[in-house]
CSV table of C-alpha atoms in Angstrom, one decimal:
chain,number,residue,atom,x,y,z
A,1,MET,CA,-106.2,26.3,-28.8
A,2,SER,CA,-104.7,29.2,-30.8
A,3,ALA,CA,-102.4,30.0,-27.9
A,4,GLN,CA,-101.2,26.4,-27.8
A,5,ILE,CA,-100.5,26.3,-31.6
A,6,SER,CA,-98.6,29.6,-31.2
A,7,GLN,CA,-96.5,28.2,-28.4
A,8,GLN,CA,-95.7,25.1,-30.4
A,9,ALA,CA,-94.6,27.3,-33.4
A,10,ASP,CA,-92.2,29.1,-31.1
A,11,GLU,CA,-90.6,26.0,-29.7
A,12,LYS,CA,-86.8,25.7,-30.2
A,13,LEU,CA,-85.5,22.3,-29.2
A,14,HIS,CA,-82.3,21.1,-27.6
A,15,LEU,CA,-81.8,17.6,-29.1
A,16,VAL,CA,-79.7,15.2,-27.1
A,17,ALA,CA,-78.8,11.7,-28.3
A,18,GLY,CA,-77.8,8.9,-26.0
A,19,SER,CA,-75.5,6.0,-26.6
A,20,GLY,CA,-76.2,2.6,-28.2
A,21,GLY,CA,-74.0,1.9,-31.2
A,22,CYS,CA,-76.0,1.1,-34.4
A,23,ARG,CA,-79.3,1.1,-32.5
A,24,ALA,CA,-78.7,4.7,-31.3
A,25,MET,CA,-77.5,5.9,-34.7
A,26,LEU,CA,-80.6,4.5,-36.6
A,27,ALA,CA,-83.2,5.5,-33.9
A,28,ASN,CA,-81.9,9.0,-33.7
A,29,LEU,CA,-82.1,9.3,-37.5
A,30,GLY,CA,-85.7,8.2,-37.1
A,31,MET,CA,-86.2,10.9,-34.6
A,32,LEU,CA,-84.8,13.6,-37.0
A,33,LEU,CA,-87.1,12.3,-39.8
A,34,ALA,CA,-90.2,12.5,-37.6
A,35,LEU,CA,-89.4,15.9,-36.2
A,36,ASN,CA,-88.7,17.2,-39.7
A,37,TRP,CA,-91.9,15.7,-41.2
A,38,LEU,CA,-94.0,17.1,-38.4
A,39,GLY,CA,-92.4,20.6,-38.8
A,40,LYS,CA,-90.8,20.4,-35.4
A,41,LEU,CA,-87.1,20.4,-36.4
A,42,LYS,CA,-86.4,23.9,-35.0
A,43,VAL,CA,-83.2,23.4,-33.1
A,44,ALA,CA,-81.4,25.5,-30.5
A,45,SER,CA,-78.6,22.9,-30.2
A,46,MET,CA,-78.0,19.3,-31.0
A,47,GLY,CA,-75.5,16.8,-29.8
A,48,GLY,CA,-74.9,13.6,-28.0
A,49,ILE,CA,-72.7,10.6,-27.4
A,50,SER,CA,-71.5,7.4,-29.1
A,51,GLY,CA,-73.5,6.2,-32.1
A,52,GLY,CA,-76.4,8.6,-31.4
A,53,ALA,CA,-74.2,11.6,-32.2
A,54,ILE,CA,-73.4,10.4,-35.8
A,55,PRO,CA,-76.6,11.4,-37.6
A,56,PHE,CA,-76.7,14.7,-35.6
A,57,CYS,CA,-73.1,15.4,-36.7
A,58,LEU,CA,-73.9,14.8,-40.4
A,59,TYR,CA,-77.0,16.9,-40.3
A,60,ALA,CA,-75.2,19.8,-38.6
A,61,ALA,CA,-72.5,19.5,-41.3
A,62,GLY,CA,-75.1,20.3,-43.9
A,63,LEU,CA,-76.1,16.9,-45.2
A,64,SER,CA,-79.7,16.5,-46.0
A,65,LEU,CA,-81.8,13.9,-44.2
A,66,GLU,CA,-82.1,12.0,-47.5
A,67,GLU,CA,-78.3,11.9,-47.8
A,68,ILE,CA,-78.0,10.7,-44.2
A,69,VAL,CA,-80.6,7.9,-44.9
A,70,ASP,CA,-78.6,6.8,-47.9
A,71,CYS,CA,-75.4,6.6,-45.8
A,72,ALA,CA,-77.2,4.6,-43.0
A,73,ILE,CA,-79.0,2.2,-45.3
A,74,GLY,CA,-76.6,1.7,-48.1
A,75,LEU,CA,-73.3,1.6,-46.2
A,76,ASP,CA,-71.9,-1.7,-44.8
A,77,PHE,CA,-70.5,-0.4,-41.5
A,78,GLU,CA,-68.3,-3.5,-41.3
A,79,THR,CA,-66.0,-1.8,-43.9
A,80,LEU,CA,-65.4,1.1,-41.6
A,81,VAL,CA,-63.9,-0.9,-38.7
A,82,ARG,CA,-60.7,-2.8,-39.1
A,83,PRO,CA,-59.8,-5.8,-36.9
A,84,GLN,CA,-56.6,-5.0,-35.0
A,85,GLU,CA,-56.3,-7.4,-32.0
A,86,LYS,CA,-57.8,-10.6,-30.8
A,87,LEU,CA,-60.2,-10.4,-27.9
A,88,SER,CA,-57.9,-12.7,-25.8
A,89,SER,CA,-55.0,-10.4,-26.4
A,90,VAL,CA,-56.9,-7.3,-25.3
A,91,LEU,CA,-58.2,-9.0,-22.2
A,92,LYS,CA,-54.9,-10.4,-21.2
A,93,THR,CA,-53.0,-7.1,-21.7
A,94,HIS,CA,-55.5,-5.1,-19.7
A,95,TYR,CA,-55.8,-7.6,-16.9
A,96,GLN,CA,-52.0,-7.7,-16.5
A,97,ALA,CA,-51.3,-4.0,-16.9
A,98,GLY,CA,-54.4,-1.9,-16.3
A,99,ARG,CA,-56.9,-3.5,-14.0
A,100,ARG,CA,-54.8,-3.2,-10.8
A,101,LYS,CA,-54.3,0.5,-11.6
A,102,GLY,CA,-58.0,1.1,-12.1
A,103,ARG,CA,-57.5,2.1,-15.7
A,104,LEU,CA,-59.5,1.5,-18.9
A,105,PRO,CA,-58.1,-0.8,-21.6
A,106,GLY,CA,-55.3,0.7,-23.6
A,107,LYS,CA,-56.0,-1.7,-26.6
A,108,GLY,CA,-59.0,-2.6,-28.6
A,109,ILE,CA,-60.2,-5.3,-31.0
A,110,TYR,CA,-61.0,-2.8,-33.8
A,111,SER,CA,-59.5,0.3,-35.3
A,112,MET,CA,-61.8,3.2,-36.3
A,113,GLU,CA,-59.2,4.6,-38.8
A,114,ASN,CA,-61.5,3.8,-41.8
A,115,PHE,CA,-64.5,5.3,-40.0
A,116,ALA,CA,-62.5,8.5,-39.3
A,117,LYS,CA,-61.5,8.8,-43.0
A,118,TRP,CA,-65.2,8.2,-44.1
A,119,LEU,CA,-66.3,11.0,-41.8
A,120,GLU,CA,-63.6,13.3,-42.9
A,121,THR,CA,-64.7,13.1,-46.6
A,122,ARG,CA,-68.2,14.1,-45.5
A,123,LEU,CA,-67.3,16.8,-42.9
A,124,LYS,CA,-64.5,18.2,-45.0
A,125,GLY,CA,-62.4,18.6,-41.9
A,126,GLU,CA,-64.5,21.4,-40.6
A,127,TRP,CA,-66.5,21.4,-37.4
A,128,PRO,CA,-70.3,21.2,-38.1
A,129,ARG,CA,-71.5,24.7,-37.6
A,130,ARG,CA,-75.3,24.3,-38.1
A,131,GLU,CA,-77.5,23.9,-35.0
A,132,ARG,CA,-74.6,24.4,-32.4
A,133,PHE,CA,-73.5,20.8,-32.6
A,134,TRP,CA,-71.5,19.1,-29.7
A,135,THR,CA,-70.3,15.7,-28.8
A,136,MET,CA,-68.6,14.3,-25.7
A,137,ALA,CA,-66.1,11.6,-24.7
A,138,THR,CA,-64.7,10.4,-21.4
A,139,ASP,CA,-61.1,10.4,-20.3
A,140,ASP,CA,-59.4,7.5,-18.4
A,141,ASN,CA,-60.4,9.1,-15.1
A,142,GLY,CA,-64.1,9.4,-15.9
A,143,ALA,CA,-64.1,13.2,-16.6
A,144,GLN,CA,-66.2,14.5,-19.4
A,145,VAL,CA,-64.4,15.9,-22.4
A,146,LEU,CA,-66.8,18.1,-24.4
A,147,PHE,CA,-66.2,19.0,-28.1
A,148,THR,CA,-67.7,22.1,-29.6
A,149,GLU,CA,-66.9,24.6,-32.4
A,150,ASN,CA,-65.3,26.8,-29.8
A,151,GLY,CA,-62.9,24.2,-28.4
A,152,MET,CA,-62.4,21.2,-26.1
A,153,PHE,CA,-63.6,21.5,-22.5
A,154,LYS,CA,-63.1,19.2,-19.6
A,155,ARG,CA,-65.3,18.7,-16.5
A,156,ILE,CA,-64.7,16.7,-13.4
A,157,GLN,CA,-67.8,15.7,-11.4
A,158,GLY,CA,-69.0,18.6,-9.3
A,159,GLU,CA,-67.0,21.2,-11.1
A,160,ALA,CA,-67.5,23.5,-14.1
A,161,PHE,CA,-66.2,22.9,-17.7
A,162,GLN,CA,-62.8,24.4,-18.3
A,163,GLN,CA,-61.3,24.8,-21.8
A,164,ILE,CA,-58.3,22.7,-22.4
A,165,ALA,CA,-57.6,23.0,-26.1
A,166,ALA,CA,-58.7,24.5,-29.4
A,167,PRO,CA,-61.5,22.8,-31.4
A,168,ALA,CA,-60.6,19.2,-32.4
A,169,ARG,CA,-61.2,17.7,-35.8
A,170,PRO,CA,-64.8,16.5,-35.9
A,171,GLU,CA,-64.0,13.0,-37.0
A,172,SER,CA,-61.6,12.6,-34.1
A,173,ALA,CA,-64.3,13.9,-31.7
A,174,ILE,CA,-67.0,11.5,-33.0
A,175,CYS,CA,-64.5,8.5,-32.9
A,176,ALA,CA,-63.6,9.4,-29.4
A,177,SER,CA,-67.2,9.5,-28.3
A,178,CYS,CA,-67.8,6.0,-29.9
A,179,THR,CA,-64.8,4.3,-28.4
A,180,VAL,CA,-66.3,1.4,-26.4
A,181,PRO,CA,-63.5,0.2,-24.2
A,182,GLY,CA,-61.8,-3.0,-25.3
A,183,PHE,CA,-63.9,-3.0,-28.5
A,184,PHE,CA,-62.2,-0.1,-30.2
A,185,ILE,CA,-58.7,1.3,-29.8
A,186,PRO,CA,-58.7,4.4,-27.6
A,187,ILE,CA,-58.4,7.8,-29.3
A,188,ASN,CA,-55.4,9.9,-28.2
A,189,LEU,CA,-55.5,13.6,-28.7
A,190,PRO,CA,-52.5,15.9,-27.9
A,191,LEU,CA,-52.9,18.8,-25.5
A,192,PRO,CA,-51.3,22.2,-26.0
A,193,THR,CA,-49.6,22.0,-22.6
A,194,GLY,CA,-48.0,18.7,-23.5
A,195,GLY,CA,-49.0,15.2,-23.1
A,196,GLN,CA,-52.2,13.7,-24.5
A,197,LEU,CA,-55.7,12.6,-23.5
A,198,GLN,CA,-56.8,9.0,-23.9
A,199,LEU,CA,-60.5,9.1,-24.7
A,200,TYR,CA,-63.3,6.6,-24.6
A,201,ASP,CA,-67.1,6.3,-25.0
A,202,GLY,CA,-69.0,9.4,-23.8
A,203,ALA,CA,-71.4,7.1,-22.0
A,204,LEU,CA,-68.8,6.2,-19.4
A,205,SER,CA,-68.8,9.6,-17.6
A,206,PHE,CA,-70.5,10.3,-14.3
A,207,GLU,CA,-73.7,11.2,-16.1
A,208,GLY,CA,-73.9,7.8,-17.8
A,209,THR,CA,-76.0,7.7,-21.0
A,210,ARG,CA,-77.8,10.9,-20.2
A,211,PRO,CA,-75.4,13.9,-20.5
A,212,LEU,CA,-78.3,16.4,-20.4
A,213,SER,CA,-76.5,19.0,-18.3
A,214,VAL,CA,-74.1,19.7,-21.2
A,215,VAL,CA,-76.9,21.7,-22.7
A,216,ASP,CA,-76.8,24.1,-19.8
A,217,PHE,CA,-73.1,24.8,-20.4
A,218,PHE,CA,-73.4,26.8,-23.7
A,219,ALA,CA,-76.8,26.9,-25.2
A,220,PHE,CA,-79.4,26.6,-22.4
A,221,LYS,CA,-81.1,30.0,-22.7
A,222,GLN,CA,-81.6,29.7,-26.5
A,223,GLY,CA,-84.1,26.8,-26.3
A,224,THR,CA,-87.5,26.2,-24.8
A,225,ARG,CA,-87.5,22.4,-24.5
A,226,LEU,CA,-85.1,19.5,-24.3
A,227,VAL,CA,-85.7,16.4,-26.3
A,228,PHE,CA,-83.7,13.3,-25.4
A,229,CYS,CA,-83.6,10.0,-27.2
A,230,ASP,CA,-82.2,7.0,-25.4
A,231,VAL,CA,-82.4,3.4,-26.8
A,232,GLY,CA,-81.4,2.0,-23.4
A,233,ALA,CA,-79.5,-1.2,-22.6
A,234,GLU,CA,-79.5,-4.0,-25.0
A,235,ARG,CA,-81.1,-7.2,-23.8
A,236,ASN,CA,-79.7,-10.2,-25.6
A,237,ASN,CA,-77.3,-13.0,-24.8
A,238,TYR,CA,-74.4,-11.4,-26.6
A,239,ASP,CA,-74.7,-8.2,-24.6
A,240,ARG,CA,-75.0,-10.1,-21.3
A,241,LEU,CA,-71.9,-12.1,-22.2
A,242,TYR,CA,-70.0,-8.9,-23.2
A,243,ASN,CA,-71.0,-7.1,-20.0
A,244,SER,CA,-70.1,-10.1,-17.8
A,245,ILE,CA,-66.6,-10.3,-19.3
A,246,TRP,CA,-65.8,-6.6,-18.8
A,247,ARG,CA,-67.4,-6.5,-15.4
A,248,ILE,CA,-64.8,-9.1,-14.4
A,249,ILE,CA,-61.9,-7.6,-16.3
A,250,CYS,CA,-62.2,-3.9,-15.3
A,251,GLY,CA,-64.6,-3.9,-12.4
A,252,GLY,CA,-67.5,-2.4,-14.3
A,253,ARG,CA,-65.7,0.8,-15.3
A,254,CYS,CA,-66.0,-0.2,-19.0
A,255,LEU,CA,-69.8,-0.3,-18.8
A,256,PRO,CA,-72.1,2.7,-19.1
A,257,SER,CA,-74.6,3.6,-16.5
A,258,TYR,CA,-78.2,3.7,-17.7
A,259,LYS,CA,-79.5,5.4,-14.5
A,260,ALA,CA,-80.3,9.1,-14.9
A,261,LYS,CA,-77.9,11.2,-12.9
A,262,THR,CA,-78.6,14.7,-14.1
A,263,GLY,CA,-81.8,15.5,-12.2
A,264,GLU,CA,-83.5,16.4,-15.4
A,265,LYS,CA,-86.9,16.5,-13.7
A,266,ASN,CA,-85.7,19.8,-12.2
A,267,PHE,CA,-83.8,20.9,-15.3
A,268,GLY,CA,-85.5,24.3,-15.7
A,269,MET,CA,-87.3,23.5,-19.0
A,270,PRO,CA,-89.6,20.7,-20.1
A,271,VAL,CA,-87.9,17.5,-21.0
A,272,VAL,CA,-89.3,15.1,-23.6
A,273,GLU,CA,-88.0,11.6,-23.3
A,274,ILE,CA,-88.0,9.4,-26.4
A,275,LEU,CA,-87.3,5.8,-25.5
A,276,PRO,CA,-87.4,3.6,-28.6
A,277,THR,CA,-87.3,-0.1,-28.1
A,278,VAL,CA,-84.9,-1.0,-30.9
A,279,THR,CA,-84.9,-4.7,-31.6
A,280,ALA,CA,-84.4,-4.7,-35.4
A,281,VAL,CA,-80.6,-4.4,-35.1
A,282,ARG,CA,-77.9,-5.0,-32.4
A,283,SER,CA,-75.6,-2.3,-31.1
A,284,PHE,CA,-72.5,-3.8,-32.8
A,285,GLU,CA,-74.3,-5.3,-35.8
A,286,PHE,CA,-72.3,-3.5,-38.5
A,287,SER,CA,-73.6,-5.5,-41.5
A,288,ALA,CA,-77.3,-5.6,-40.8
A,289,PRO,CA,-79.5,-5.8,-44.0
A,290,ALA,CA,-81.3,-2.7,-45.3
A,291,SER,CA,-84.7,-4.0,-44.3
A,292,ARG,CA,-83.7,-4.3,-40.6
A,293,LYS,CA,-82.0,-0.9,-40.7
A,294,TRP,CA,-85.2,0.6,-41.9
A,295,LYS,CA,-87.1,-1.0,-39.1
A,296,ALA,CA,-84.7,0.4,-36.5
A,297,ILE,CA,-85.2,3.9,-38.1
A,298,LEU,CA,-89.0,3.4,-37.9
A,299,GLU,CA,-88.7,2.3,-34.3
A,300,GLY,CA,-87.1,5.7,-33.5
A,301,PHE,CA,-89.7,7.5,-35.8
A,302,ALA,CA,-92.6,5.9,-34.0
A,303,ALA,CA,-91.2,6.5,-30.5
A,304,THR,CA,-90.7,10.1,-31.4
A,305,THR,CA,-94.3,10.7,-32.6
A,306,GLN,CA,-95.6,9.0,-29.4
A,307,ALA,CA,-93.4,11.1,-27.1
A,308,LEU,CA,-94.4,14.3,-28.9
A,309,THR,CA,-98.1,13.4,-28.5
A,310,ARG,CA,-97.6,12.8,-24.8
A,311,SER,CA,-95.9,16.1,-24.4
A,312,GLY,CA,-98.6,18.1,-26.1
A,313,LEU,CA,-96.4,19.1,-29.0
A,314,LEU,CA,-98.6,17.6,-31.6
A,315,SER,CA,-102.1,18.7,-32.6
A,316,LEU,CA,-104.8,16.1,-32.9
A,317,GLU,CA,-104.5,16.3,-36.7
A,318,GLU,CA,-100.7,15.7,-36.5
A,319,THR,CA,-101.2,12.8,-34.2
A,320,MET,CA,-103.7,11.1,-36.5
A,321,GLN,CA,-101.4,11.8,-39.4
A,322,ALA,CA,-98.5,10.1,-37.7
A,323,ARG,CA,-100.6,7.1,-36.6
A,324,GLY,CA,-102.0,6.7,-40.2
A,325,LEU,CA,-98.5,6.6,-41.7
A,326,LEU,CA,-97.3,4.0,-39.2
A,327,GLN,CA,-100.4,1.9,-39.9
A,328,GLU,CA,-99.6,2.2,-43.6
A,329,VAL,CA,-96.0,1.0,-42.9
A,330,GLU,CA,-97.3,-2.0,-40.9
A,331,HIS,CA,-99.6,-3.0,-43.7
A,332,LEU,CA,-96.9,-2.6,-46.3
A,333,GLU,CA,-94.5,-4.8,-44.4
A,334,LYS,CA,-97.1,-7.6,-44.2
A,335,ALA,CA,-97.8,-7.3,-47.9
A,336,CYS,CA,-94.1,-7.4,-48.8
A,337,GLN,CA,-93.7,-10.6,-46.7
A,338,GLU,CA,-96.7,-12.3,-48.3
A,339,GLU,CA,-95.7,-11.3,-51.9
A,340,ARG,CA,-91.9,-11.5,-51.3
A,341,LEU,CA,-91.3,-7.9,-52.3
A,342,ASP,CA,-88.4,-5.7,-51.4
A,343,PHE,CA,-89.6,-3.9,-48.2
A,344,SER,CA,-86.8,-1.3,-48.3
A,345,VAL,CA,-87.7,-0.2,-51.9
A,346,LYS,CA,-91.4,-0.1,-51.2
A,347,LEU,CA,-91.0,1.7,-47.9
A,348,ARG,CA,-88.9,4.4,-49.4
A,349,ALA,CA,-91.5,5.0,-52.2
A,350,LEU,CA,-94.2,5.3,-49.4
A,351,LEU,CA,-92.1,7.7,-47.4
A,352,ILE,CA,-91.5,9.9,-50.5
A,353,LEU,CA,-95.2,9.8,-51.3
A,354,ARG,CA,-96.1,10.9,-47.7
A,355,GLY,CA,-93.5,13.6,-47.7
A,356,VAL,CA,-91.1,12.1,-45.1
A,357,LEU,CA,-88.4,12.0,-47.7
A,358,LYS,CA,-87.9,14.2,-50.7
A,359,SER,CA,-86.4,11.6,-52.9
């Protein structure tokens, strides 16, 4: 038993966040809260794609988990995206000009200019230097474009990463990784050799929603275990309609693959899969109420504690502690419904009392 505890104390984790918009952002925040509360937030590297990379980026920039929670719960994400085009205009333009060339849409319904400004004020224009943070986008040809503090790197399937530019501004990197084709306007970044890269959601590369091999590029030897959080595909009528439209318009190129393509079972280190079933919010539900945002965070929190238990990273005492807290949350939610109390306020007080949050 003492040897197992010693091994757990020496664990340094590579944290990787998958895509999924608001669901991924909130679930991965729940993962960070759980790891921190259980004393497991010892990181060799952290990064990811799309919405899942946002809480990692803020944490790596030095924000406390309490500050990130305040951002996630208190902010109306709708204010950070600005309508730019009608869906009909985006579809028509792409179908006429891009589909026959096998290209991704050059226009989008929403602009992320306000989101970039919001990120800039929190990141102060500097690349997050804590925990070896990275994020990734995809170019119009499906190549991976990796963003790190050391520069921009590009990789075509079957080849190695090659540096193509100096480090990009972090807000531009995050926006590029979140650019769902047709939904957001593509991010264009200039290259030192001339021309520019048109970038899209990091989930569109040849690795799909699981870019685990990126860890091997620059930080593999520094960690002992890879922890991956993936909220998976969304299963609702809106998502089915969205996927159907874009499957017709761009032949499926606009949609991510949820099939693992990295061979992580032979990755060279243990892989912990955290697979939250996030139903409290939708991927593009930017104005979800605080109570449902909290539920999505807790779905990520609960899935993390379960995955850590299955992987042998929690002692029996820690497992019982986590189960006890989740039972308290369940009872609190029922009491708030019966007595018509504000669940968000009561939940935060409980999490502070149990040491998950400091304030």
